[in-house]
XYZ file of N, CA and C in Angstrom:
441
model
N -10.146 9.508 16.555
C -10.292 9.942 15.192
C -11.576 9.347 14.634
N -12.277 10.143 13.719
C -13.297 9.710 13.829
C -13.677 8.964 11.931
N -14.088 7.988 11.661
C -14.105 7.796 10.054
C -14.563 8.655 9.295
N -13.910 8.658 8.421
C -14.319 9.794 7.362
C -15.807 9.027 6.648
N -16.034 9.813 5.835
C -17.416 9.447 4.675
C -17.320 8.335 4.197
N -17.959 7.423 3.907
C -17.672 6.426 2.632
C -17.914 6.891 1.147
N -18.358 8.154 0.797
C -18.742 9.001 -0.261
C -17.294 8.805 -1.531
N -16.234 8.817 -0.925
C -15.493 8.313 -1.776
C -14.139 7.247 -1.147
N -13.387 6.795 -2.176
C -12.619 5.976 -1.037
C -11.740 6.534 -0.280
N -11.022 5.526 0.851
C -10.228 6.273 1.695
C -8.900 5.653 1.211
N -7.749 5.966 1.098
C -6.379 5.441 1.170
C -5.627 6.031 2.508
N -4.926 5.116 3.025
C -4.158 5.390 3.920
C -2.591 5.345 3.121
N -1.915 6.035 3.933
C -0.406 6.194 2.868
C 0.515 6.436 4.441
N 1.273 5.626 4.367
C 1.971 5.401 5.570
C 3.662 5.355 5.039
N 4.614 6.651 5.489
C 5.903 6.498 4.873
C 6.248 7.603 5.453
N 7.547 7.062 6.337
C 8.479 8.194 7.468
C 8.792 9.144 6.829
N 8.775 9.683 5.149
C 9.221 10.822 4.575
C 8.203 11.776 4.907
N 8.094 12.946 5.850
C 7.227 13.802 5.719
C 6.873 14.355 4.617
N 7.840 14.574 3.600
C 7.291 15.685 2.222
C 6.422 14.646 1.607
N 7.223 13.573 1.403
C 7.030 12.591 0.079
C 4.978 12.504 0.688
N 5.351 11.793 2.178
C 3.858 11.627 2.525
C 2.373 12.393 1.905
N 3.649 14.090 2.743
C 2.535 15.008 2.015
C 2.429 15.187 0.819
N 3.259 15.234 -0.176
C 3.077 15.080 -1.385
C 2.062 13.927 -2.050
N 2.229 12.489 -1.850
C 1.099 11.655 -2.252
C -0.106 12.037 -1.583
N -0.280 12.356 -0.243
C -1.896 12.754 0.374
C -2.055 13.276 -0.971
N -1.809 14.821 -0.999
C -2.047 15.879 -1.334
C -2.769 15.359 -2.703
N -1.860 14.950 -3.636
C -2.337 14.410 -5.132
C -3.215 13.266 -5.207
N -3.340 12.384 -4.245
C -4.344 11.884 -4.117
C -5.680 12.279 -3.663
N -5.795 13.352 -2.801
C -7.049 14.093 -2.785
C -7.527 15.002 -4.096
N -6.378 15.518 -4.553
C -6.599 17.096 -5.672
C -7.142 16.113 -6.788
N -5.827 14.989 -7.229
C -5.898 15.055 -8.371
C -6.829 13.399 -8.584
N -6.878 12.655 -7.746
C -7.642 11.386 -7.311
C -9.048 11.209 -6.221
N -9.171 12.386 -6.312
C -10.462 12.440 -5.748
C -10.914 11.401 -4.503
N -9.496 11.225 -3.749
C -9.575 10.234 -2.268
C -9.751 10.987 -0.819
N -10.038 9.997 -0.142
C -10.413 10.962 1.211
C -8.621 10.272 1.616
N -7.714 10.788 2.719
C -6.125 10.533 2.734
C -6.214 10.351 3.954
N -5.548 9.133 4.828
C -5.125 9.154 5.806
C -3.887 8.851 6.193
N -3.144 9.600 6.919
C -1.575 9.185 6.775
C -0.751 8.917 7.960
N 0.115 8.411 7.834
C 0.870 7.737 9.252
C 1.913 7.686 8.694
N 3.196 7.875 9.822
C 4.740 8.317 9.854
C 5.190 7.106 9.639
N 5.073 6.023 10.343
C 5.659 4.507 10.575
C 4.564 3.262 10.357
N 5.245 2.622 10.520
C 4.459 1.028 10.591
C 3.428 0.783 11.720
N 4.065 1.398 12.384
C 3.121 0.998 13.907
C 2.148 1.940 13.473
N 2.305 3.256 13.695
C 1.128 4.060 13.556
C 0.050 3.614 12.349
N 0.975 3.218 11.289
C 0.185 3.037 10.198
C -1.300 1.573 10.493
N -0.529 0.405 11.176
C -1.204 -0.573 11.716
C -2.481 -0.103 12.783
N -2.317 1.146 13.451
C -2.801 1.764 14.062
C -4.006 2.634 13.675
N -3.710 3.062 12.533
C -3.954 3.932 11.782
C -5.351 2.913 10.751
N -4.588 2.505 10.526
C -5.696 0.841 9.910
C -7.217 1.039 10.298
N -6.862 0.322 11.352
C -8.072 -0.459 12.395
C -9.073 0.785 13.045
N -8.229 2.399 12.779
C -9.213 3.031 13.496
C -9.615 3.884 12.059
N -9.413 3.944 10.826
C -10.226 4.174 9.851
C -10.740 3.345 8.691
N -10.147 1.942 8.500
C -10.119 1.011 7.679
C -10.484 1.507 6.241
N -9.126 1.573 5.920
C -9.013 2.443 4.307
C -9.300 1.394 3.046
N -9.624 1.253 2.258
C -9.690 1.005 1.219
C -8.785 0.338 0.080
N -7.413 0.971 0.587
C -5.979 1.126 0.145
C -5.329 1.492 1.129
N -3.832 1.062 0.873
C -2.859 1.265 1.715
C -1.710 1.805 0.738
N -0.817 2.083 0.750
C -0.049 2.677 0.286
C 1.325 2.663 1.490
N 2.141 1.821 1.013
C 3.335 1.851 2.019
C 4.361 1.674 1.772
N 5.696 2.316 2.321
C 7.409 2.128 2.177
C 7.531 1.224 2.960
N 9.123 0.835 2.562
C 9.596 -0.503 3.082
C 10.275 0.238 3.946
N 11.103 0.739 4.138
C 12.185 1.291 4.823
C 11.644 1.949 5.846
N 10.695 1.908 7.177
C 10.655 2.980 8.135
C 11.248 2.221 9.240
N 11.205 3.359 10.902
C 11.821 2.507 11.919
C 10.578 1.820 12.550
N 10.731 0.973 13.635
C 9.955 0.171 14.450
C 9.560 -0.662 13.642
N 8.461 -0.423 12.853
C 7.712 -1.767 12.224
C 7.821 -1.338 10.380
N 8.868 -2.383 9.692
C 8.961 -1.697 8.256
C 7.681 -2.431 7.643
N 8.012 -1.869 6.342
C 6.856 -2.291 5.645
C 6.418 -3.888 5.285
N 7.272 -4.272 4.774
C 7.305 -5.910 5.048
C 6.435 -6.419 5.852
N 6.965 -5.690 7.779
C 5.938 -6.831 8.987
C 4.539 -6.386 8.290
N 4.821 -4.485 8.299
C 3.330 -3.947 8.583
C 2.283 -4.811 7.093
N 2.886 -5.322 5.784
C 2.067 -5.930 4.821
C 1.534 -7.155 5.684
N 2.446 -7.970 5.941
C 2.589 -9.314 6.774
C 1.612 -9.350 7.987
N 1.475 -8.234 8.553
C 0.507 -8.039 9.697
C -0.798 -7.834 9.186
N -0.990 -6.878 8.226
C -2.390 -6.725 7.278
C -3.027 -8.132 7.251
N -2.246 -8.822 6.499
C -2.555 -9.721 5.840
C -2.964 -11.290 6.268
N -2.569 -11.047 7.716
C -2.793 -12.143 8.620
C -3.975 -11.715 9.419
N -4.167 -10.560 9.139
C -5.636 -10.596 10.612
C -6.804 -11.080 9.424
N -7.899 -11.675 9.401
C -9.073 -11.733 8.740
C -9.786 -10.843 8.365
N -9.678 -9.443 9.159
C -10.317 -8.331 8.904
C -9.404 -7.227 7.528
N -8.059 -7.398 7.679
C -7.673 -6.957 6.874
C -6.602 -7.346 5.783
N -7.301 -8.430 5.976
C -6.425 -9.346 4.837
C -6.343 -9.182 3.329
N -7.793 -8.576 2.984
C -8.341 -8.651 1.607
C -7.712 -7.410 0.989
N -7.614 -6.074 1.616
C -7.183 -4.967 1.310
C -6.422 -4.715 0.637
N -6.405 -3.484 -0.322
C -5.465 -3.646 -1.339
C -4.459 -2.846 -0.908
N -2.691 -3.750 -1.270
C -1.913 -2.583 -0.663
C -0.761 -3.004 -1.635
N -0.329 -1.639 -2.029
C 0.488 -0.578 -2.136
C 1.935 -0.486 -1.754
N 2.906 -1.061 -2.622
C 4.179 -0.541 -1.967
C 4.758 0.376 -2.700
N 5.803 1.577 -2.317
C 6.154 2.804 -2.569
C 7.182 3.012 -2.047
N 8.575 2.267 -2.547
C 9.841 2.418 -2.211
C 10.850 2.765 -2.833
N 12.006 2.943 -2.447
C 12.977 3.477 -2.863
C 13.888 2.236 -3.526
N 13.753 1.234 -2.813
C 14.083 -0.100 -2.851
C 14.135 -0.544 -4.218
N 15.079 -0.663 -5.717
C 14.957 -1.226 -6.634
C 15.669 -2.272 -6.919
N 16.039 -3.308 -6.028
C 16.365 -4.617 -6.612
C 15.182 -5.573 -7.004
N 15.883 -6.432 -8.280
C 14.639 -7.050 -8.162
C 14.262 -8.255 -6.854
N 15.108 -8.709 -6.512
C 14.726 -9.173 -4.945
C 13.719 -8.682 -4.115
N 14.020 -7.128 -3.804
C 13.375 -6.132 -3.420
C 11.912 -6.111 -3.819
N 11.534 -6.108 -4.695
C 10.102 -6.272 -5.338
C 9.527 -7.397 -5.055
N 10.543 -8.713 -4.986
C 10.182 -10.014 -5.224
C 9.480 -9.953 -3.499
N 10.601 -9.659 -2.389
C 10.248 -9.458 -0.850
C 8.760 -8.765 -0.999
N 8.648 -7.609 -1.469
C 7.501 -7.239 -1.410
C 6.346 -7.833 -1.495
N 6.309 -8.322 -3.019
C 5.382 -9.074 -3.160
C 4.936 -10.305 -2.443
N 5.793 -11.257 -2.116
C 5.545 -12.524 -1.748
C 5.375 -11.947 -0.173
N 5.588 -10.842 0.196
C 4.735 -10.040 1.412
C 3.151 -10.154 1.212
N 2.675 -9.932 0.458
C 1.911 -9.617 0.251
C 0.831 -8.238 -0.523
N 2.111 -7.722 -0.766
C 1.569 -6.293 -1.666
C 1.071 -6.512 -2.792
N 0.138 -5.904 -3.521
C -0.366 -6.108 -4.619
C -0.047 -5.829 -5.751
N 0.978 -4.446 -5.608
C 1.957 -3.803 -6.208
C 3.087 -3.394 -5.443
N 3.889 -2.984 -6.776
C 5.199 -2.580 -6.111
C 5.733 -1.364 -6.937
N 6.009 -0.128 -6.236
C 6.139 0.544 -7.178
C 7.607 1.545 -6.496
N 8.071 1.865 -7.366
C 9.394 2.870 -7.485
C 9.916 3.772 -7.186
N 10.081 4.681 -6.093
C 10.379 5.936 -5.607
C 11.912 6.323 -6.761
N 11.184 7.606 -6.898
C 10.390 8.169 -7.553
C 9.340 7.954 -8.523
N 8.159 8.209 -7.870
C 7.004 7.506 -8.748
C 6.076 8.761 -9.475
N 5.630 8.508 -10.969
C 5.145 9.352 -11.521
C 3.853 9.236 -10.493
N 3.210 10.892 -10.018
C 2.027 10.521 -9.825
C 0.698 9.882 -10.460
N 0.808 9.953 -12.113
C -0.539 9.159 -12.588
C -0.350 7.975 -12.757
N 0.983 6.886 -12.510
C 1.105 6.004 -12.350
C 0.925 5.496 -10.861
N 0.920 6.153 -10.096
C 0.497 5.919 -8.557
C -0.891 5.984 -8.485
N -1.775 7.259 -9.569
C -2.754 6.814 -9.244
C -4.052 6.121 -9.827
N -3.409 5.707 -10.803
C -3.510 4.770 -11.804
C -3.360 3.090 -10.871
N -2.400 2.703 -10.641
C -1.936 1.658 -9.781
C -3.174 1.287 -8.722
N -3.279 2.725 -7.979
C -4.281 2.555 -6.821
C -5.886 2.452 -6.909
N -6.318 3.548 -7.857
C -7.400 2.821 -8.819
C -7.329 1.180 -9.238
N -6.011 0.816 -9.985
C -6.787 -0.969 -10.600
C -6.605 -1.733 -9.483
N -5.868 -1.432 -8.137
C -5.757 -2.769 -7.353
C -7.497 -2.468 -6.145
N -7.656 -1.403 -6.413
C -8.907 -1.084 -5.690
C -9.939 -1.799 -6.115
N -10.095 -2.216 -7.980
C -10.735 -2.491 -8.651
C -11.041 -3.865 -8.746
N -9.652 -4.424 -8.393
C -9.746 -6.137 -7.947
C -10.218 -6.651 -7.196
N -10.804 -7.778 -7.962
C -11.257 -8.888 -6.906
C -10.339 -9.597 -5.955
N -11.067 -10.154 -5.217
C -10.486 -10.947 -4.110
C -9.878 -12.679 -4.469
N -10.344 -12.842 -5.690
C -10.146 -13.573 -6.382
C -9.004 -13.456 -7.569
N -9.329 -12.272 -7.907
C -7.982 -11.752 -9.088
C -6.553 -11.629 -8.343
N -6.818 -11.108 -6.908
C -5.888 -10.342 -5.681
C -4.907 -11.984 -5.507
N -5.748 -12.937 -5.330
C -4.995 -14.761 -4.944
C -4.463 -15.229 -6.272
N -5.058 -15.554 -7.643
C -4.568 -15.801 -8.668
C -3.272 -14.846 -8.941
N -2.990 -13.313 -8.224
C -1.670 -12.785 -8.881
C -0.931 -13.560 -7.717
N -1.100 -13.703 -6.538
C -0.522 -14.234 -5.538
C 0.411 -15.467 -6.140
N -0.788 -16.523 -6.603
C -0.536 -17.035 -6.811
C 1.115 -18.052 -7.910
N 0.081 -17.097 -9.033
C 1.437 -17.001 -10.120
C 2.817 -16.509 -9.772
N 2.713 -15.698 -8.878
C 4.216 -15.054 -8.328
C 5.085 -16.056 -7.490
N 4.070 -17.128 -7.109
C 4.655 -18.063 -5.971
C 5.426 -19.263 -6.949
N 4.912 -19.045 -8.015
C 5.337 -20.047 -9.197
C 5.954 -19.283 -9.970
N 6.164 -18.511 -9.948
C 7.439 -18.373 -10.904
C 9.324 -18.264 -10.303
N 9.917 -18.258 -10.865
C 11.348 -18.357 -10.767
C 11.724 -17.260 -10.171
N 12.845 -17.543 -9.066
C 13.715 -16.395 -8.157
C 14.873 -15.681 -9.546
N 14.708 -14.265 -9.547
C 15.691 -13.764 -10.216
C 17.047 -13.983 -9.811
């Protein structure tokens, strides 16, 4: 596969729902003006990574082989793609659930069913962050109280 343009950004969106998938590509190209790369699972998605290195990630918790959790956890440990901004997009609403996410490492956490201009709204400001803003939210989350 070969990289797309850098002309605008790329998001990768990785989530075993075929529609849902195609549905975020889709509105993220039409209506967000992104180049889309997408993957079924975790593995592919990890896969999927390293041979276009997106910009954004966009990922569910719930797939088989590798859920979203390792695949944040795996991002986030290599040096190359540690900094990246990512995206969670689950069905998952406990607040535990969010809390796992985050202290994963996601930058957000967001709600299946998700309005799309809040998805792409979301993916715009974490794109927008620093690498510095990205550790200070880290941070504060590590300090605050278990619900």
């Amino acid at each position: 596969m070969s990289t797309p343009s850098r002309a605008q950004h790329l998001v990768l969106v990785v989530d075993d729902n075929e529609d849902l998938r195609a549905l975020v590509a889709e509105t993220l190209r039409k209506l967000g003006g992104y180049q889309v790369v997408t993957a079924e699972d975790g593995i592919q998605g990890l896969e999927r990574y390293f041979d276009v290195w997106p910009d954004c990630v966009v990922i569910d918790i719930k797939m088989p082989g590798l859920d979203g959790y390792q695949l944040i956890r795996a991002l986030r440990g290599d040096a190359a793609s540690a900094a990246t901004p990512l995206v969670v997009l689950s069905a998952m609403v406990q607040d535990r659930d969010r809390l796992a996410g985050m202290l994963s490492g996601a930058d957000e956490y967001l709600l299946k069913p998700v309005s799309l201009p809040d998805l792409l709204q979301t993916i715009q400001r974490v794109i927008g962050r620093s690498e510095q803003e990205r550790r200070e939210r880290q941070q504060a989350l590590l300090n605050t109280e278990p619900p």
